[in-house]
Coordinates of C-alpha atoms in Angstrom, one line a residue:
X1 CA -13.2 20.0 -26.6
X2 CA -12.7 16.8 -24.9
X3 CA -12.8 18.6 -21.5
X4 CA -16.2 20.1 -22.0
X5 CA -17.0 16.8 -23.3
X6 CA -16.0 15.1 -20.2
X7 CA -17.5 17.9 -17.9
X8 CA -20.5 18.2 -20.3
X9 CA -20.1 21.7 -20.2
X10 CA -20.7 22.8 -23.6
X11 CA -17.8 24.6 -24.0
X12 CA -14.2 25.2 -22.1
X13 CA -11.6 27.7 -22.0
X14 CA -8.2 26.4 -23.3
X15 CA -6.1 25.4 -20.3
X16 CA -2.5 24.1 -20.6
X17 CA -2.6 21.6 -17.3
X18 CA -5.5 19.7 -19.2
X19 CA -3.8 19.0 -22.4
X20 CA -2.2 16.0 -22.6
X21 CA -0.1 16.3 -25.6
X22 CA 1.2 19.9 -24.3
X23 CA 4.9 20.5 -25.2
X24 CA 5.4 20.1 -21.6
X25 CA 4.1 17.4 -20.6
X26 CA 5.6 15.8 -24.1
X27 CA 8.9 16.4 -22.2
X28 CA 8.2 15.2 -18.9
X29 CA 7.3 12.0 -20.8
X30 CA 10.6 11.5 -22.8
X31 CA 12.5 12.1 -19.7
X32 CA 10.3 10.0 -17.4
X33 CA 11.5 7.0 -19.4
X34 CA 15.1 7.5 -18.6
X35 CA 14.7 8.9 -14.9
X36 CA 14.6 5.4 -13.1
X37 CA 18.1 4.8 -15.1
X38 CA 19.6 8.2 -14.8
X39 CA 18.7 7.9 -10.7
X40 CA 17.1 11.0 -10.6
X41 CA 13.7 9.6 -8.7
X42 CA 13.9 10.1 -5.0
X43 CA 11.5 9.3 -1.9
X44 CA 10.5 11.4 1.1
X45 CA 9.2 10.2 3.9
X46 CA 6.4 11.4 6.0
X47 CA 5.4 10.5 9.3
X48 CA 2.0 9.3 11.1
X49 CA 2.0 9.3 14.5
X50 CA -0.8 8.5 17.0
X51 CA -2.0 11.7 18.4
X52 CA -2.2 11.0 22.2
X53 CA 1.4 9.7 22.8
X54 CA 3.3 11.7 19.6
X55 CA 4.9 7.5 18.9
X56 CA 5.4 7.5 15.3
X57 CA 3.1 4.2 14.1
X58 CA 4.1 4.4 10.1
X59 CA 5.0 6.7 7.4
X60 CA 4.1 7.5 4.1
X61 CA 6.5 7.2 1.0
X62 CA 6.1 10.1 -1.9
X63 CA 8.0 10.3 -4.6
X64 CA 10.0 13.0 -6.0
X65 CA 11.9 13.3 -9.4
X66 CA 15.0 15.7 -9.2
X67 CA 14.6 16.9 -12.7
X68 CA 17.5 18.3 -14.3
X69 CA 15.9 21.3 -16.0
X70 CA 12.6 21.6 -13.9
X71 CA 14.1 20.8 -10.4
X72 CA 11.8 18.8 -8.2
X73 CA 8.6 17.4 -9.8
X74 CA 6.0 16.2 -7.8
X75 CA 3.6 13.3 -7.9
X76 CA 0.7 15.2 -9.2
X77 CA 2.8 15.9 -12.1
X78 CA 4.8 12.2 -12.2
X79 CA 1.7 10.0 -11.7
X80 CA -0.4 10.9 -14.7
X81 CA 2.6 10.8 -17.0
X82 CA 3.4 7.3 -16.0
X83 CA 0.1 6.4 -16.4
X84 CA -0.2 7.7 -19.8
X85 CA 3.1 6.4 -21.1
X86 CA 2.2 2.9 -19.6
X87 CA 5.1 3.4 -17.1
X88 CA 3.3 3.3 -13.6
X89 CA 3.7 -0.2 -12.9
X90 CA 8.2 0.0 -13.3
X91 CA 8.0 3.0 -11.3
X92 CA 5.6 1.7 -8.6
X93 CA 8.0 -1.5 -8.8
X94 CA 11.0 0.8 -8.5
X95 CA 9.2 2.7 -5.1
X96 CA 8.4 -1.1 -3.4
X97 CA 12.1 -1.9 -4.0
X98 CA 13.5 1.4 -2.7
X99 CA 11.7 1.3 0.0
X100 CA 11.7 -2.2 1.2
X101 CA 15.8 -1.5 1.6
X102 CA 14.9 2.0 3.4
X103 CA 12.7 0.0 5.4
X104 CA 15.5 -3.2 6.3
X105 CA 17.8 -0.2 6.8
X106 CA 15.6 1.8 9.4
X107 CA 15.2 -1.3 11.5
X108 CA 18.7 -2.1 11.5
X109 CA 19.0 1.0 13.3
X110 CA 16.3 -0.2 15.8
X111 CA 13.6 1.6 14.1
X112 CA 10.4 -0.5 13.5
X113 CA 7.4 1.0 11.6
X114 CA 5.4 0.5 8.7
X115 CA 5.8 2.4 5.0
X116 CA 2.6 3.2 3.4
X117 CA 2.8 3.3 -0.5
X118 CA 0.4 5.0 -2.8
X119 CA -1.3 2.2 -5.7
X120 CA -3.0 3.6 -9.3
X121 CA -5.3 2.0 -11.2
X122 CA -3.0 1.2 -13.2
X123 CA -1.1 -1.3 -10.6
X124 CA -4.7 -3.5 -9.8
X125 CA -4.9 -3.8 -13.6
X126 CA -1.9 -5.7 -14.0
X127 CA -2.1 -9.1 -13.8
X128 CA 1.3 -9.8 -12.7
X129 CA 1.4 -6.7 -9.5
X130 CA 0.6 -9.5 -6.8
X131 CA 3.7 -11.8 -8.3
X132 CA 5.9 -8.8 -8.8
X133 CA 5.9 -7.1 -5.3
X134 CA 6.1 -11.2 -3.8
X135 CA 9.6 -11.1 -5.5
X136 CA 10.7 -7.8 -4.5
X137 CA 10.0 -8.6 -1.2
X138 CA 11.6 -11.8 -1.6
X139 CA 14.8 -10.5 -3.1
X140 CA 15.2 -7.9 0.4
X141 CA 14.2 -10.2 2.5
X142 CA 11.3 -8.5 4.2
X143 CA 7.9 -9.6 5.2
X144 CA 5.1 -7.7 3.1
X145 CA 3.5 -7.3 6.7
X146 CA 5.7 -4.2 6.9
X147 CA 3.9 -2.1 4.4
X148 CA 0.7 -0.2 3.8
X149 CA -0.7 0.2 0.6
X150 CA -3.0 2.8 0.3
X151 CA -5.8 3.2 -2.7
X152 CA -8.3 6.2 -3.6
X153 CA -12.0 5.5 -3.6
X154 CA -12.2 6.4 -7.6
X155 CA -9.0 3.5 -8.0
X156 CA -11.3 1.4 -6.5
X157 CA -14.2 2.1 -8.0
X158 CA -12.8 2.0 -11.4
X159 CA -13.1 -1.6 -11.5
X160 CA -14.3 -2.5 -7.8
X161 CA -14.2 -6.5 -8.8
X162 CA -11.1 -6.5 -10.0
X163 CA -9.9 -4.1 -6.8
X164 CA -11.6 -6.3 -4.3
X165 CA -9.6 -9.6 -5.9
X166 CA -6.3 -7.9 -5.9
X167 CA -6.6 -5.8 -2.7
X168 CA -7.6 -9.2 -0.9
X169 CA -4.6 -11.1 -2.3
X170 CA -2.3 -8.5 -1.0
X171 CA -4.2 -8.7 2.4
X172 CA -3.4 -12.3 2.3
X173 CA 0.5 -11.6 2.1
X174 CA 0.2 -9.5 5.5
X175 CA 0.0 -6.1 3.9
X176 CA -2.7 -3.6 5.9
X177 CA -4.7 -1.9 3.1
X178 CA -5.8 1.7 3.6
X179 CA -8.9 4.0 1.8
X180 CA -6.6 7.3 1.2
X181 CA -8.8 10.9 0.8
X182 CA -11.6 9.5 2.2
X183 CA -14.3 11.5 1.1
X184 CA -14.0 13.1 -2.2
X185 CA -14.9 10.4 -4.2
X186 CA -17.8 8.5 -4.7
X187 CA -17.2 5.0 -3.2
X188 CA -20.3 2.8 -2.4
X189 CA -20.5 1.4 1.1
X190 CA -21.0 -1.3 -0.2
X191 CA -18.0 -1.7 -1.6
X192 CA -16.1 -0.3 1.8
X193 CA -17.2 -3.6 3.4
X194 CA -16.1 -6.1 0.9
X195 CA -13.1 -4.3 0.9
X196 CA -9.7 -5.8 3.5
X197 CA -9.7 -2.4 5.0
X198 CA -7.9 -1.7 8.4
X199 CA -7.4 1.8 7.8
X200 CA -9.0 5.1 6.8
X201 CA -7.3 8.4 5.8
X202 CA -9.6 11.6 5.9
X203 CA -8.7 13.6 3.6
X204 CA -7.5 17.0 4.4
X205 CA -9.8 19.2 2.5
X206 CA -12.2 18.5 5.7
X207 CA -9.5 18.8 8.8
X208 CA -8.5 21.7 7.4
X209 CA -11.1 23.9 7.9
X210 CA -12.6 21.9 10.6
X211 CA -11.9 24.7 13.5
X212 CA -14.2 27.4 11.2
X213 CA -16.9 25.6 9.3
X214 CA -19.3 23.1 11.6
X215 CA -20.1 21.1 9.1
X216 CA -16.4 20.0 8.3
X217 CA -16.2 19.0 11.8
X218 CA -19.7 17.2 11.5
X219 CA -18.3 15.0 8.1
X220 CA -14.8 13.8 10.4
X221 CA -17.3 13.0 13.5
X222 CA -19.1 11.0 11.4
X223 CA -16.6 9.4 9.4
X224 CA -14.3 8.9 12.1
X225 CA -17.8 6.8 14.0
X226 CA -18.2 4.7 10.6
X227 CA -14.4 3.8 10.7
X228 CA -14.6 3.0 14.0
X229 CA -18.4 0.7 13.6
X230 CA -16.5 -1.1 10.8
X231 CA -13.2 -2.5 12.4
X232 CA -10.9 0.7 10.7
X233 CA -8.4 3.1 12.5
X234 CA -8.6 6.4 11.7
X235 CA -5.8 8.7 10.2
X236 CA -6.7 12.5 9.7
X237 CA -4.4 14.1 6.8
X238 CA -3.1 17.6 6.1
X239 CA -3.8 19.7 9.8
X240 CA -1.6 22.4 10.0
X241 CA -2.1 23.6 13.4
X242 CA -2.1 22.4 17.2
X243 CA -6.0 23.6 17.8
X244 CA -7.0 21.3 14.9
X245 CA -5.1 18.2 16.6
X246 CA -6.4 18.4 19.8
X247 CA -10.2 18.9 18.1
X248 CA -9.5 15.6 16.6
X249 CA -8.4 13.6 20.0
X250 CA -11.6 14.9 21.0
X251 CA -13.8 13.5 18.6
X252 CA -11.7 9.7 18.7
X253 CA -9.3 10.4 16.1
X254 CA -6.0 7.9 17.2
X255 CA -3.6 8.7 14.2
X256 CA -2.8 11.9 12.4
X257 CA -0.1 13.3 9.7
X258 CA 0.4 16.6 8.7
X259 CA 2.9 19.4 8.6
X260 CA 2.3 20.4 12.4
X261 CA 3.7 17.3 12.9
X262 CA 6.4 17.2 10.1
X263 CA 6.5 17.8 6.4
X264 CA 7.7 14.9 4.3
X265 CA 11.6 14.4 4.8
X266 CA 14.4 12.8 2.7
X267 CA 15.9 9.4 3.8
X268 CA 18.6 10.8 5.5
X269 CA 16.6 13.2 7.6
X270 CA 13.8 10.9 8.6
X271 CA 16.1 8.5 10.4
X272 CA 17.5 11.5 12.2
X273 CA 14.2 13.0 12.6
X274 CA 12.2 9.8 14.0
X275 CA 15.0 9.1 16.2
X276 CA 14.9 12.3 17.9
X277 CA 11.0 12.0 17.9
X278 CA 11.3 8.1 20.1
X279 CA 13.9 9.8 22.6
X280 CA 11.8 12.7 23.1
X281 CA 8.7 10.3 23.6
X282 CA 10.7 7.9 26.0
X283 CA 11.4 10.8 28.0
X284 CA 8.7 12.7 28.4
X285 CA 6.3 9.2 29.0
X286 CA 9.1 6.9 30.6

């Protein structure tokens, strides 16, 4: 009822991935409130590279739950539980802290990029998110300038006052703020110019497709020219094949992540993985 409400459909078929109170999800949420404890939330790692040279600029954290019963539970599944339960701002606390040490332990093995994290809603509704991360990054010893955070258009259009006053505080500390899946919401450009923005990430419902369908290709030339007009690098999301990355060098598109370049990679295998990726880039460019 309160889907076709929502939709303003009249009427909807029942469907259990839009039930909130589902037995399901009911247990996801009594164990999400123990997993941070337990130890069983994980990050992986995924790279972003700038598409001429292959250099690895940053990567993006995403967070995995190693569920004892369901195995690995992803974030479209995590997220709206936290946000429900009113536990999104411990865990995004808990994947700042995490990986401020991955990121102090990646330089001490002479590896020097940025780590993107993903914000909700949630986070530029609490009063106290600004304070919080200052500590954490405080307590590791790390200067905020090493992270990314990256926001939705419909996060920041839920309350765009409130998002332009916290995103600009956090811009303040050093930290580059980034537009992620640029193009399915329904931002203002207005808004996209008050907005700190240094980076834009297109999302990959357009690249994908942009070898077959013109008018894909058309939306990324276009956006990538209005990221460029307004001061903001460019990073194209989700290609999955070698044609589609050299389409995008083409049309002025510097940065790019996707699974032709890598899918996301446990700790471990990212230090292993981006090493291998700087010796192969120091000896094929000198």
């Amino acid at each position: 009822m309160y889907v076709a409400k929502r939709n303003k459909t009249g009427y909807e078929i029942y469907n259990p991935k839009y039930d909130e109170y589902s037995m399901g999800k009911l247990s996801l949420i009594s164990d999400l409130r123990s997993a941070i404890a337990k130890n069983q939330l994980f990050m992986e790692y995924q790279p972003v590279i700038e598409i001429n040279s292959g250099k690895v600029i940053s990567a993006e954290a995403l967070l995995r739950w190693n569920h004892p019963e369901r195995g690995t539970v992803y974030p479209d599944d995590i997220i709206p539980v936290a946000e429900q339960t009113g536990l999104i701002n411990p865990v995004t606390y808990w994947i700042i802290d995490t990986t401020a040490k991955y990121n102090k332990k990646l330089k001490s093995i002479g590896v020097n990029i940025k780590i993107a994290i993903n914000l909700s809603v949630y986070n530029l509704q609490d009063h106290q998110f600004v304070e919080k991360i200052i500590d954490i990054f405080d307590e590791n010893k790390i200067s905020a300038s090493e992270f990314i955070m990256e926001v939705t258009e419909s996060v920041m259009m839920t309350n765009p006052q409130q998002s332009i006053e916290v995103l600009n505080r956090l811009h303040e500390l050093g930290i580059e703020i980034a537009v992620d899946d640029f193009g399915t919401g329904y931002s203002s450009l207005a808004y996209l110019k008050l907005l700190p923005l240094s980076k834009l990430k297109i999302d990959k419902s357009f690249i994908m497709d942009m070898i077959d369908d013109d008018n894909d290709a058309m939306i990324v030339s276009s956006t990538i020219d209005l990221a460029h007009n307004l001061g903001m690098q460019v990073i194209a999301e989700g290609f999955e094949e070698k044609e589609i990355l050299e389409l995008l060098s083409i049309l002025g598109c510097k940065l790019g992540q996707g699974y032709f370049i890598s899918r996301p990679i446990s700790d471990d295998n990212f230090e292993k993985w981006i090493v291998k990726q700087n010796k192969h880039i120091d000896n094929e460019y000198g």
